[in-house]
Short mmCIF file of C-alpha atoms in Angstrom, two decimals:
data_model
loop_
_atom_site.label_atom_id
_atom_site.label_comp_id
_atom_site.label_asym_id
_atom_site.label_seq_id
_atom_site.Cartn_x
_atom_site.Cartn_y
_atom_site.Cartn_z
CA MET A 1 63.12 17.12 18.69
CA SER A 2 61.01 20.05 19.72
CA PRO A 3 61.61 21.20 23.68
CA ALA A 4 58.15 20.71 24.47
CA ALA A 5 57.59 16.98 22.67
CA LEU A 6 58.35 14.49 25.21
CA PRO A 7 61.75 12.13 23.71
CA PRO A 8 60.61 8.39 22.61
CA MET A 9 59.99 6.43 24.95
CA THR A 10 61.31 3.28 24.04
CA THR A 11 59.66 1.41 28.20
CA ARG A 12 55.58 0.71 28.29
CA TYR A 13 53.38 0.92 30.37
CA THR A 14 54.43 -2.00 32.97
CA TRP A 15 51.84 -3.00 35.41
CA ARG A 16 53.97 -1.29 38.54
CA ASP A 17 53.86 2.02 36.95
CA PHE A 18 49.42 1.51 36.33
CA VAL A 19 49.97 0.81 40.91
CA GLN A 20 52.16 4.00 41.37
CA MET A 21 49.63 5.87 39.44
CA ALA A 22 46.87 4.90 40.81
CA LEU A 23 48.62 5.66 44.43
CA PHE A 24 49.43 8.61 43.59
CA THR A 25 46.84 9.88 42.70
CA LEU A 26 44.34 8.10 44.97
CA LEU A 27 46.86 8.95 48.12
CA VAL A 28 49.80 11.16 47.76
CA LYS A 29 48.13 13.16 45.70
CA PRO A 30 44.90 13.89 48.02
CA PHE A 31 47.15 13.44 50.50
CA LEU A 32 49.42 16.60 50.13
CA THR A 33 47.05 18.81 48.98
CA PHE A 34 44.47 17.59 51.76
CA CYS A 35 46.15 16.97 54.94
CA ILE A 36 49.29 18.61 53.83
CA GLY A 37 48.58 21.64 51.91
CA LEU A 38 51.41 21.53 49.34
CA ARG A 39 52.16 25.10 47.70
CA VAL A 40 54.43 25.37 44.29
CA ARG A 41 56.46 28.50 43.50
CA GLY A 42 58.75 28.47 40.23
CA ALA A 43 56.09 25.60 38.74
CA GLU A 44 57.62 27.38 34.88
CA HIS A 45 61.06 26.16 36.25
CA LEU A 46 59.48 22.72 36.15
CA PRO A 47 61.54 20.51 33.00
CA ARG A 48 59.70 19.43 30.83
CA THR A 49 62.00 16.44 29.08
CA ASP A 50 63.96 13.80 30.61
CA PRO A 51 66.59 13.91 31.54
CA PHE A 52 67.05 16.25 34.08
CA LEU A 53 68.64 16.18 37.67
CA LEU A 54 66.78 17.46 40.68
CA ILE A 55 68.66 19.02 43.41
CA ALA A 56 66.37 19.84 46.88
CA ASN A 57 67.68 20.16 50.40
CA HIS A 58 65.84 17.11 52.45
CA SER A 59 64.68 16.80 55.39
CA SER A 60 61.43 13.99 55.75
CA HIS A 61 60.28 11.66 53.83
CA LEU A 62 57.95 13.65 52.90
CA ASP A 63 60.53 15.14 50.52
CA THR A 64 60.21 12.65 47.73
CA LEU A 65 56.54 11.88 47.38
CA ALA A 66 55.78 16.39 47.21
CA LEU A 67 58.31 16.47 44.42
CA LEU A 68 57.46 13.52 42.97
CA SER A 69 53.81 14.88 43.09
CA LEU A 70 54.42 17.71 40.32
CA PHE A 71 54.97 16.08 37.80
CA PRO A 72 52.22 14.55 35.42
CA LEU A 73 51.87 11.03 36.11
CA SER A 74 52.45 9.23 32.72
CA ARG A 75 56.46 10.98 33.58
CA LEU A 76 56.82 9.60 37.07
CA ARG A 77 58.40 6.39 35.62
CA HIS A 78 60.84 8.20 34.36
CA ILE A 79 61.88 9.69 37.05
CA HIS A 80 63.75 8.21 39.81
CA PRO A 81 64.63 9.05 43.22
CA VAL A 82 68.01 8.34 44.78
CA ALA A 83 67.65 5.80 47.59
CA ALA A 84 69.91 4.71 50.16
CA ALA A 85 69.61 0.94 49.92
CA ASP A 86 70.39 -0.33 53.85
CA TYR A 87 67.41 2.42 54.63
CA PHE A 88 65.05 1.92 51.71
CA GLU A 89 65.12 -1.77 50.62
CA ARG A 90 66.14 -3.41 54.20
CA ASN A 91 63.77 -6.03 53.44
CA LYS A 92 61.15 -7.35 51.03
CA VAL A 93 58.50 -5.25 52.13
CA VAL A 94 60.26 -2.39 52.82
CA SER A 95 62.00 -2.82 49.58
CA LEU A 96 58.65 -3.52 47.13
CA ILE A 97 56.57 -0.16 48.78
CA THR A 98 59.77 2.14 47.46
CA ARG A 99 60.26 0.38 44.40
CA THR A 100 57.11 0.35 43.38
CA ALA A 101 55.94 3.70 44.82
CA CYS A 102 58.75 5.42 43.91
CA ASN A 103 60.54 3.78 41.61
CA ILE A 104 64.08 4.43 43.57
CA LEU A 105 67.52 4.10 42.01
CA PRO A 106 68.55 2.22 45.02
CA ILE A 107 72.45 3.27 46.05
CA ALA A 108 75.05 1.68 48.08
CA ARG A 109 76.01 4.13 50.59
CA ARG A 110 79.25 2.32 52.48
CA ASP A 111 80.96 -1.38 51.25
CA ILE A 112 81.77 0.70 48.34
CA THR A 113 82.98 -2.03 45.04
CA THR A 114 83.66 -1.69 41.91
CA ASP A 115 79.79 -3.53 41.93
CA ASN A 116 77.89 -1.57 43.70
CA ASP A 117 79.30 1.96 43.05
CA PRO A 118 76.77 4.47 42.64
CA ILE A 119 77.83 7.40 40.48
CA PRO A 120 78.53 5.11 37.90
CA ARG A 121 74.97 3.54 38.47
CA MET A 122 73.55 7.12 38.67
CA ILE A 123 75.37 8.29 35.05
CA ALA A 124 74.28 4.80 33.85
CA CYS A 125 70.15 6.11 34.37
CA LEU A 126 71.12 9.58 33.27
CA GLN A 127 72.52 8.56 29.62
CA ALA A 128 69.80 6.30 29.55
CA GLY A 129 67.51 9.15 29.18
CA LYS A 130 66.35 8.07 32.65
CA SER A 131 66.10 11.76 35.19
CA LEU A 132 67.17 11.61 39.27
CA ILE A 133 65.71 12.95 42.22
CA LEU A 134 69.01 13.68 44.85
CA PHE A 135 69.61 14.97 47.82
CA PRO A 136 72.86 16.14 48.40
CA GLU A 137 73.27 16.64 51.69
CA GLY A 138 72.68 12.86 51.68
CA THR A 139 71.09 12.04 54.42
CA ARG A 140 68.17 14.00 56.31
CA GLY A 141 68.60 16.90 58.68
CA SER A 142 66.90 18.82 61.20
CA GLY A 143 65.27 21.09 58.54
CA ALA A 144 66.28 24.06 60.11
CA GLU A 145 69.54 24.83 58.75
CA MET A 146 70.83 23.20 55.95
CA GLY A 147 74.17 20.50 56.34
CA PRO A 148 76.44 20.48 54.01
CA PHE A 149 76.24 19.19 49.76
CA ARG A 150 78.19 15.50 49.44
CA SER A 151 80.59 15.89 46.29
CA GLY A 152 79.05 12.70 44.40
CA VAL A 153 76.66 15.21 42.46
CA ALA A 154 79.16 16.67 40.94
CA ARG A 155 81.41 13.29 40.20
CA VAL A 156 77.94 12.45 38.30
CA LEU A 157 77.40 15.88 36.44
CA GLU A 158 81.49 15.81 35.15
CA HIS A 159 79.96 13.08 32.84
CA VAL A 160 76.65 13.97 32.11
CA PRO A 161 76.98 17.45 31.48
CA HIS A 162 74.46 17.90 29.45
CA VAL A 163 71.61 17.11 31.76
CA PRO A 164 70.43 20.48 33.51
CA VAL A 165 69.81 20.63 37.08
CA VAL A 166 67.21 22.11 38.69
CA PRO A 167 67.73 23.33 42.19
CA ALA A 168 64.79 22.92 44.82
CA TYR A 169 63.84 24.04 48.05
CA LEU A 170 60.96 22.02 50.30
CA VAL A 171 60.00 24.00 53.66
CA ASN A 172 58.26 22.65 56.08
CA MET A 173 58.40 19.20 55.21
CA GLY A 174 61.29 18.72 58.17
CA ARG A 175 58.36 19.97 61.09
CA SER A 176 55.58 18.00 58.86
CA LEU A 177 57.83 14.52 59.46
CA PRO A 178 60.79 14.48 60.98
CA LYS A 179 63.33 12.42 61.41
CA GLY A 180 62.15 10.27 64.00
CA GLU A 181 58.13 10.58 63.85
CA TYR A 182 55.95 7.86 62.18
CA ILE A 183 52.81 10.28 61.75
CA PRO A 184 52.80 14.24 59.76
CA VAL A 185 51.49 17.17 61.55
CA PRO A 186 49.45 19.09 59.12
CA PHE A 187 51.79 22.06 57.91
CA PHE A 188 51.31 24.43 54.96
CA CYS A 189 54.70 22.98 53.05
CA GLU A 190 56.20 24.75 50.28
CA VAL A 191 58.25 23.78 47.02
CA ARG A 192 60.90 26.14 45.88
CA LEU A 193 61.78 25.18 42.10
CA GLY A 194 64.95 27.08 40.55
CA VAL A 195 66.12 28.02 37.35
CA PRO A 196 67.19 24.97 35.99
CA GLN A 197 70.94 25.35 34.89
CA GLN A 198 74.21 23.58 32.85
CA VAL A 199 76.42 23.29 34.98
CA GLN A 200 80.57 24.64 34.36
CA GLY A 201 83.29 24.07 35.25
CA ASN A 202 85.85 21.62 38.15
CA ARG A 203 84.20 19.77 40.77
CA HIS A 204 83.84 22.64 43.01
CA GLU A 205 82.66 25.02 41.00
CA VAL A 206 80.32 23.09 40.46
CA MET A 207 79.19 22.11 44.04
CA GLN A 208 79.47 25.89 45.07
CA ALA A 209 76.81 26.88 41.97
CA LEU A 210 75.14 23.90 43.23
CA GLU A 211 74.26 24.34 47.05
CA GLY A 212 74.39 28.08 46.32
CA ALA A 213 71.21 28.07 43.62
CA VAL A 214 69.73 26.12 46.62
CA ARG A 215 70.77 28.67 49.39
CA GLN A 216 69.08 31.29 46.85
CA LEU A 217 65.78 29.34 46.86
CA ALA A 218 65.89 28.62 50.47
CA GLY A 219 66.74 32.66 51.27
CA GLU A 220 63.20 34.02 49.46
CA SER A 221 60.63 34.13 51.65
CA SER A 222 57.32 32.85 51.32
CA ALA A 223 55.08 36.04 50.41
CA MET B 1 4.95 48.58 57.31
CA ARG B 2 3.28 44.98 58.42
CA THR B 3 5.57 42.72 56.75
CA VAL B 4 5.60 39.45 55.24
CA PHE B 5 7.83 38.13 56.23
CA THR B 6 7.87 36.63 59.76
CA GLN B 7 8.73 33.43 60.59
CA GLU B 8 5.65 31.69 61.62
CA GLN B 9 4.29 32.38 58.02
CA LEU B 10 7.18 31.48 56.42
CA GLY B 11 8.10 28.32 57.19
CA PRO B 12 11.40 26.42 57.36
CA VAL B 13 11.20 25.98 53.14
CA GLY B 14 10.60 29.61 53.09
CA GLN B 15 12.73 30.79 54.92
CA MET B 16 15.53 28.75 53.70
CA GLY B 17 14.68 29.68 49.98
CA LEU B 18 14.47 33.55 51.27
CA ILE B 19 17.32 33.66 52.65
CA VAL B 20 18.80 32.08 49.23
CA LEU B 21 17.76 34.54 47.34
CA LEU B 22 18.44 37.82 49.75
CA VAL B 23 21.81 36.32 49.15
CA LEU B 24 21.98 36.38 45.86
CA LEU B 25 20.74 39.70 45.08
CA VAL B 26 23.52 40.75 47.14
CA LEU B 27 25.92 38.89 45.34
CA LEU B 28 24.47 40.29 41.98
CA LEU B 29 25.09 43.79 42.85
CA ALA B 30 28.30 43.49 44.40
CA SER B 31 29.18 41.95 40.44
CA VAL B 32 27.29 44.34 39.01
CA LEU B 33 28.96 46.92 41.12
CA VAL B 34 32.26 45.66 40.40
CA ALA B 35 31.25 45.66 36.69
CA ILE B 36 30.40 49.48 36.47
CA LEU B 37 33.30 50.20 38.60
CA ARG B 38 35.38 48.37 35.87
CA ARG B 39 33.74 50.73 32.87
CA VAL B 40 34.27 53.68 34.82
CA ARG B 41 37.46 53.67 36.01
CA PRO B 42 39.06 51.97 33.39
CA HIS B 43 42.77 52.65 34.24
CA GLN B 44 42.38 51.46 38.20
CA ASP B 45 44.02 47.96 39.40
CA LEU B 46 40.72 46.04 40.55
CA THR B 47 42.07 42.94 39.98
CA GLU B 48 42.03 41.93 43.89
CA LEU B 49 38.02 43.45 44.34
CA VAL B 50 36.95 41.29 41.10
CA ALA B 51 39.17 38.11 43.01
CA ARG B 52 36.80 38.90 46.02
CA VAL B 53 33.66 38.97 44.63
CA LYS B 54 34.64 35.73 42.50
CA SER B 55 35.56 34.28 45.65
CA TRP B 56 32.30 35.65 47.88
CA TRP B 57 29.86 33.91 45.34
CA CYS B 58 32.02 30.77 45.95
CA MET B 59 31.92 30.80 49.59
CA ALA B 60 28.57 31.50 49.35
CA SER B 61 27.29 28.62 47.31
CA LEU B 62 29.88 26.68 49.65
CA PHE B 63 28.25 27.16 52.32
CA PHE B 64 24.91 27.39 51.31
CA ALA B 65 25.15 23.33 50.33
CA ILE B 66 26.42 22.47 53.38
CA ILE B 67 23.97 23.97 55.32
CA LEU B 68 21.29 22.79 53.33
CA ALA B 69 22.74 19.54 53.05
CA ASN B 70 21.83 16.93 56.93
CA ASN B 71 23.86 17.67 59.89
CA THR B 72 26.87 14.97 59.53
CA ILE B 73 27.44 16.63 55.87
CA ALA B 74 27.87 20.07 57.73
CA LEU B 75 29.35 19.00 60.88
CA ALA B 76 31.88 17.29 58.92
CA CYS B 77 32.15 19.90 56.27
CA PHE B 78 32.52 22.51 59.62
CA ALA B 79 35.26 19.89 61.44
CA PHE B 80 37.25 20.64 57.55
CA LEU B 81 37.05 24.06 57.83
CA THR B 82 38.31 23.76 61.34
CA PHE B 83 41.05 21.70 60.73
CA TRP B 84 41.97 24.12 57.96
CA ALA B 85 42.51 26.92 59.96
CA LEU B 86 43.97 25.08 62.63
CA LYS B 87 46.67 23.80 59.79
CA GLU B 88 47.14 27.78 59.15
CA TYR B 89 47.84 28.23 62.34
CA VAL B 90 49.71 25.93 63.70
CA THR B 91 52.18 26.59 60.19
CA LEU B 92 53.11 29.89 61.53
CA LEU B 93 53.89 29.34 65.02
CA HIS B 94 57.25 28.75 65.67
CA THR B 95 57.39 24.84 66.71
CA ARG B 96 59.84 22.80 68.09
CA PRO B 97 61.03 19.10 67.59
CA ALA B 98 59.53 17.89 70.96
CA ASP B 99 56.07 19.69 69.77
CA HIS B 100 55.32 16.95 67.15
CA ARG B 101 53.36 14.32 69.35
CA SER B 102 51.61 17.13 70.88
CA LEU B 103 50.81 18.88 68.15
CA LEU B 104 48.84 15.46 66.36
CA LEU B 105 47.39 15.28 69.58
CA ALA B 106 45.58 18.94 69.46
CA PHE B 107 44.51 18.12 65.65
CA CYS B 108 42.94 14.89 67.16
CA ALA B 109 41.30 17.14 69.28
CA ILE B 110 39.14 18.39 66.18
CA PRO B 111 36.68 14.73 64.94
CA MET B 112 35.91 14.45 68.75
CA GLN B 113 34.46 17.51 69.04
CA TYR B 114 32.60 17.59 66.36
CA TYR B 115 31.58 14.26 67.66
CA TRP B 116 30.97 15.27 70.95
CA ILE B 117 28.70 18.28 68.90
CA GLY B 118 27.08 15.21 66.19
CA ILE B 119 25.82 13.51 69.57
CA ASP B 120 24.30 16.33 70.44
CA TRP B 121 26.47 16.12 74.14
CA TYR B 122 26.47 19.04 74.88
CA GLY B 123 28.30 18.94 77.99
CA MET B 124 31.09 17.35 76.96
CA ALA B 125 31.38 19.94 73.58
CA ILE B 126 31.54 23.11 76.28
CA ILE B 127 34.48 21.19 78.46
CA PHE B 128 36.27 18.74 76.23
CA ILE B 129 39.29 21.89 74.83
CA PRO B 130 38.26 24.05 77.80
CA VAL B 131 38.92 20.89 80.63
CA TYR B 132 39.86 18.04 78.82
CA MET B 133 42.58 19.08 76.15
CA PHE B 134 43.77 22.16 78.47
CA LEU B 135 44.47 19.78 80.89
CA ILE B 136 45.79 16.56 78.98
CA LEU B 137 48.15 18.59 76.05
CA PRO B 138 50.78 19.91 78.15
CA ALA B 139 50.88 16.43 80.61
CA GLN B 140 51.37 14.54 77.10
CA LEU B 141 53.32 17.65 75.73
CA VAL B 142 55.94 16.95 79.29
CA LEU B 143 56.21 13.65 78.05
CA ALA B 144 58.89 15.02 75.30
CA GLN B 145 60.76 16.36 78.09
CA ASP B 146 62.38 19.57 76.39
CA THR B 147 61.35 22.38 78.99
CA GLN B 148 63.62 25.12 76.69
CA GLY B 149 60.32 26.62 75.82
CA PHE B 150 58.21 24.79 77.34
CA VAL B 151 55.47 27.18 78.56
CA ALA B 152 55.65 28.80 75.01
CA SER B 153 54.50 25.99 72.90
CA ALA B 154 51.95 24.84 75.61
CA SER B 155 50.00 27.58 75.85
CA GLN B 156 50.35 28.70 72.09
CA MET B 157 48.83 24.99 71.50
CA GLN B 158 45.97 26.17 73.73
CA TRP B 159 45.26 28.85 72.88
CA GLY B 160 45.10 27.52 68.79
CA LEU B 161 42.41 25.19 70.12
CA MET B 162 40.53 27.32 72.21
CA ALA B 163 40.50 30.59 69.33
CA PHE B 164 40.12 28.51 66.35
CA VAL B 165 38.46 25.19 67.35
CA PHE B 166 36.77 25.70 70.30
CA GLY B 167 35.37 29.04 68.50
CA LEU B 168 34.50 27.85 65.59
CA SER B 169 32.70 24.31 66.59
CA HIS B 170 30.35 26.63 67.90
CA LEU B 171 28.80 27.34 64.31
CA GLY B 172 28.14 23.35 64.61
CA LEU B 173 27.19 23.69 67.96
CA LEU B 174 23.71 26.83 67.14
CA LEU B 175 23.29 24.33 63.74
CA THR B 176 22.06 21.26 66.08
CA LEU B 177 20.83 23.92 69.04
CA PRO B 178 17.17 22.04 69.98
CA LEU B 179 15.50 25.27 70.64
CA THR B 180 12.18 25.31 72.58
CA ALA B 181 8.84 25.62 70.90
CA PRO B 182 7.10 28.29 71.30
CA VAL B 183 10.28 28.94 68.42
CA THR B 184 9.46 28.12 65.31
CA VAL B 185 13.09 29.08 63.96
CA HIS B 186 15.69 26.24 63.40
CA GLY B 187 19.51 26.60 64.28
CA ARG B 188 20.13 26.05 60.71
CA THR B 189 18.73 29.66 60.36
CA LEU B 190 20.02 30.59 63.01
CA LEU B 191 23.88 29.68 61.90
CA LEU B 192 22.56 31.90 58.54
CA PHE B 193 21.53 34.96 61.04
CA LEU B 194 24.91 34.75 62.10
CA VAL B 195 26.77 34.30 59.18
CA PHE B 196 24.80 36.60 57.10
CA VAL B 197 25.52 39.79 59.48
CA VAL B 198 29.55 39.16 60.36
CA GLU B 199 29.95 38.48 56.55
CA ILE B 200 27.90 41.54 55.42
CA SER B 201 29.41 43.85 58.61
CA ASP B 202 33.39 42.79 57.64
CA VAL B 203 32.26 43.71 54.06
CA LEU B 204 30.65 46.77 54.63
CA GLN B 205 33.56 47.61 57.07
CA TYR B 206 36.05 47.70 53.97
CA VAL B 207 33.69 49.34 52.02
CA TRP B 208 33.73 52.49 54.25
CA GLY B 209 37.06 51.83 54.85
CA LYS B 210 37.47 51.93 50.97
CA THR B 211 35.66 55.14 50.55
CA LEU B 212 35.59 57.23 53.21
CA GLY B 213 38.38 55.73 55.42
CA ARG B 214 40.96 58.06 57.19
CA ARG B 215 41.60 58.41 60.86
CA LYS B 216 42.95 54.75 61.90
CA ILE B 217 41.27 53.30 64.28
CA LEU B 218 44.26 50.71 65.38
CA PRO B 219 46.92 51.82 63.13
CA LEU B 220 49.67 49.47 64.71
CA VAL B 221 47.30 46.27 64.38
CA SER B 222 45.63 46.97 61.74
CA PRO B 223 46.68 49.25 59.18
CA ASN B 224 43.41 49.04 57.28
CA LYS B 225 40.82 49.27 59.81
CA THR B 226 39.18 52.76 60.60
CA TRP B 227 37.03 54.91 62.55
CA GLU B 228 35.26 55.07 59.44
CA GLY B 229 34.64 51.52 58.78
CA PHE B 230 33.83 50.41 61.81
CA ILE B 231 30.71 52.70 62.78
CA GLY B 232 29.69 52.80 58.94
CA GLY B 233 30.06 49.11 58.51
CA ILE B 234 28.69 48.18 61.75
CA ALA B 235 25.73 50.68 61.84
CA SER B 236 24.60 49.33 58.21
CA ALA B 237 25.41 45.99 59.47
CA VAL B 238 23.29 45.89 62.42
CA LEU B 239 19.70 47.72 59.69
CA CYS B 240 20.99 44.98 57.03
CA SER B 241 20.74 42.42 60.36
CA LEU B 242 16.95 43.65 60.44
CA LEU B 243 16.12 41.53 56.75
CA MET B 244 16.99 38.97 58.05
CA ARG B 245 15.00 39.30 60.99
CA PHE B 246 12.66 35.97 59.62
CA LEU B 247 15.51 33.71 60.98
CA THR B 248 15.13 34.69 64.34
CA PRO B 249 13.08 34.40 67.26
CA PHE B 250 14.30 37.77 67.92
CA ARG B 251 11.80 41.49 68.25
CA ILE B 252 13.14 44.43 66.19
CA GLY B 253 14.85 45.87 69.46
CA GLU B 254 16.13 42.41 70.47
CA THR B 255 17.41 42.00 66.16
CA LEU B 256 19.23 45.34 66.44
CA LEU B 257 21.14 44.50 69.93
CA VAL B 258 22.35 40.85 69.05
CA ALA B 259 22.85 42.41 65.56
CA LEU B 260 25.40 45.08 67.86
CA LEU B 261 26.74 43.01 69.29
CA ILE B 262 27.73 40.08 66.99
CA THR B 263 29.28 42.96 64.47
CA VAL B 264 31.35 44.35 67.95
CA ALA B 265 32.49 41.07 68.87
CA GLY B 266 33.03 40.49 65.12
CA PHE B 267 35.35 43.61 64.92
CA ALA B 268 37.18 42.69 68.02
CA GLY B 269 37.98 38.80 66.27
CA GLY B 270 39.51 40.53 63.51
CA ALA B 271 41.65 42.99 65.32
CA VAL B 272 42.83 39.78 67.29
CA MET B 273 43.55 37.49 64.53
CA SER B 274 45.54 41.48 62.75
CA ALA B 275 47.36 41.18 65.87
CA VAL B 276 48.10 37.95 65.97
CA LYS B 277 49.52 38.06 62.52
CA ARG B 278 51.47 40.68 63.36
CA ASP B 279 53.06 39.29 65.58
CA PHE B 280 54.55 36.24 63.23
CA GLY B 281 54.90 38.88 60.60
CA VAL B 282 53.12 37.69 57.94
CA LYS B 283 49.74 39.70 56.15
CA ASP B 284 47.66 36.91 55.99
CA PHE B 285 46.87 33.46 56.99
CA GLY B 286 47.41 31.81 54.18
CA GLN B 287 46.45 31.66 50.73
CA LEU B 288 43.81 29.38 50.09
CA ILE B 289 40.73 32.24 48.88
CA PRO B 290 42.57 34.68 46.55
CA GLY B 291 41.61 37.93 47.31
CA HIS B 292 40.95 37.36 50.94
CA GLY B 293 43.94 35.10 51.72
CA GLY B 294 43.19 32.33 54.12
CA MET B 295 40.67 30.14 56.11
CA LEU B 296 41.94 32.02 58.76
CA ASP B 297 41.32 35.37 56.87
CA ARG B 298 37.49 35.28 56.59
CA VAL B 299 36.26 32.84 59.80
CA ASP B 300 38.09 35.40 61.74
CA SER B 301 35.43 37.57 63.11
CA LEU B 302 33.49 34.12 63.50
CA CYS B 303 35.58 32.52 66.15
CA TYR B 304 34.21 35.79 68.18
CA ALA B 305 30.92 36.04 67.28
CA ALA B 306 30.14 32.58 67.22
CA PRO B 307 30.18 31.88 70.96
CA LEU B 308 28.82 35.03 72.67
CA PHE B 309 26.22 34.92 69.76
CA PHE B 310 25.25 30.73 70.72
CA HIS B 311 25.53 31.31 74.40
CA TYR B 312 22.86 34.22 74.28
CA VAL B 313 20.15 32.88 72.24
CA ARG B 314 20.74 29.53 74.39
CA TYR B 315 20.76 30.83 77.33
CA PHE B 316 17.02 32.72 76.63
CA TYR B 317 15.34 30.17 74.08
CA THR B 318 16.06 26.94 75.32
#
């Protein structure tokens, strides 16, 4: 299989996929272009095949939309942002929206049992050939400072070391729609993508490498 | 020399046609000169210049398309332009979490301002931002109860509203200005005159600066502005304005004076915005226009020239 070709897709399009593509074309992409003004740096690092693991800093609900909007519409159904079930599936309406518009992979944050353990769930997803978007900070930060990365991502990668990890850094999302606000203020936001890496070493080394990669993107100026 | 281009003889369609033709000639001249320059100096890196001229073609076409449409479409487009400009400014500001709702309010002022202009309520359009938004915005900011940096936030937001929303909205006011007889020009043609003279002044200042520039005029503010560019650019732009006299109700001497007013005002606007950029530590306000920078980098001169020109015309011709 040549690197440029997509892996054979066994899943067909469902009505949910069409709704997601329509939402992105008619609402999300115009919103991100005109209202927010999303700029992308390092677009050449965007992975062209599944599976991959995209990690980024987290400061806003806009983060997921911005990252998903980078991909061609046909690939959206294979990319699953990892999201906390207690928040993003808190009622039927929110659940319908997040599952349809974003194809989230819901995971438990508290009361973890062997049934709802997030790590095996994420591993299974990647092993099935799907891609994940993960925010290792675990929650939305202030946007100014990046919080410490949780180790879950290293535990996942232990079982799927062949999956490339793409570091990303999001700028100004937290200014536009911070935690606690519901209407975004128009700002120019930026997504900086880093070189995809294959992780090696023990858990600690992996976490250091990933956190370092994202921090390095943070340090670049937006020239 | 008796010119055939008097506005009485041309009529509105003739005026439009003539200005389109003239701008087309200027753009063609620019493209031809760049093409010649590429032949004559193949080793020189001219990518920025080529991008600049291409962007001029796009901007001129868009501007004419907007102007020649009806007023509502034109005002909506100006509102979008103002929105983009304010967005570029706000992105560069140091904003606090407490400023969130006030920033939303500031952005809401844009459609309201253009609404007042659209319904021809001049009195409201002219005081909405300087009086009402000036009072309401800090009062609303108080509700966030974050006094650390309060004055800075309130001031910067109001300054942005005044400079960009209020300033640029004068383009819309000019477009809808009800000129009185015996004047036979329309607000639209005056708008074309204003934009043409200000932008040609920018271009000529750039050209004179690049070719003959030596003594810097404001070295700590703008490294690219020179005395040669300033004087040469302004003088040649003022002369060019005579070509556009058919768009205005001015006599010859008056045309030159008004052109001097708006070109000097345009230079002041450019200098002020350069100082703002220096304060923020950026080279450009954004990246919307290849070769030029952001929207604000192109309309900064208009922020100063538009209000002055509008109020001059309104005082003497309505």
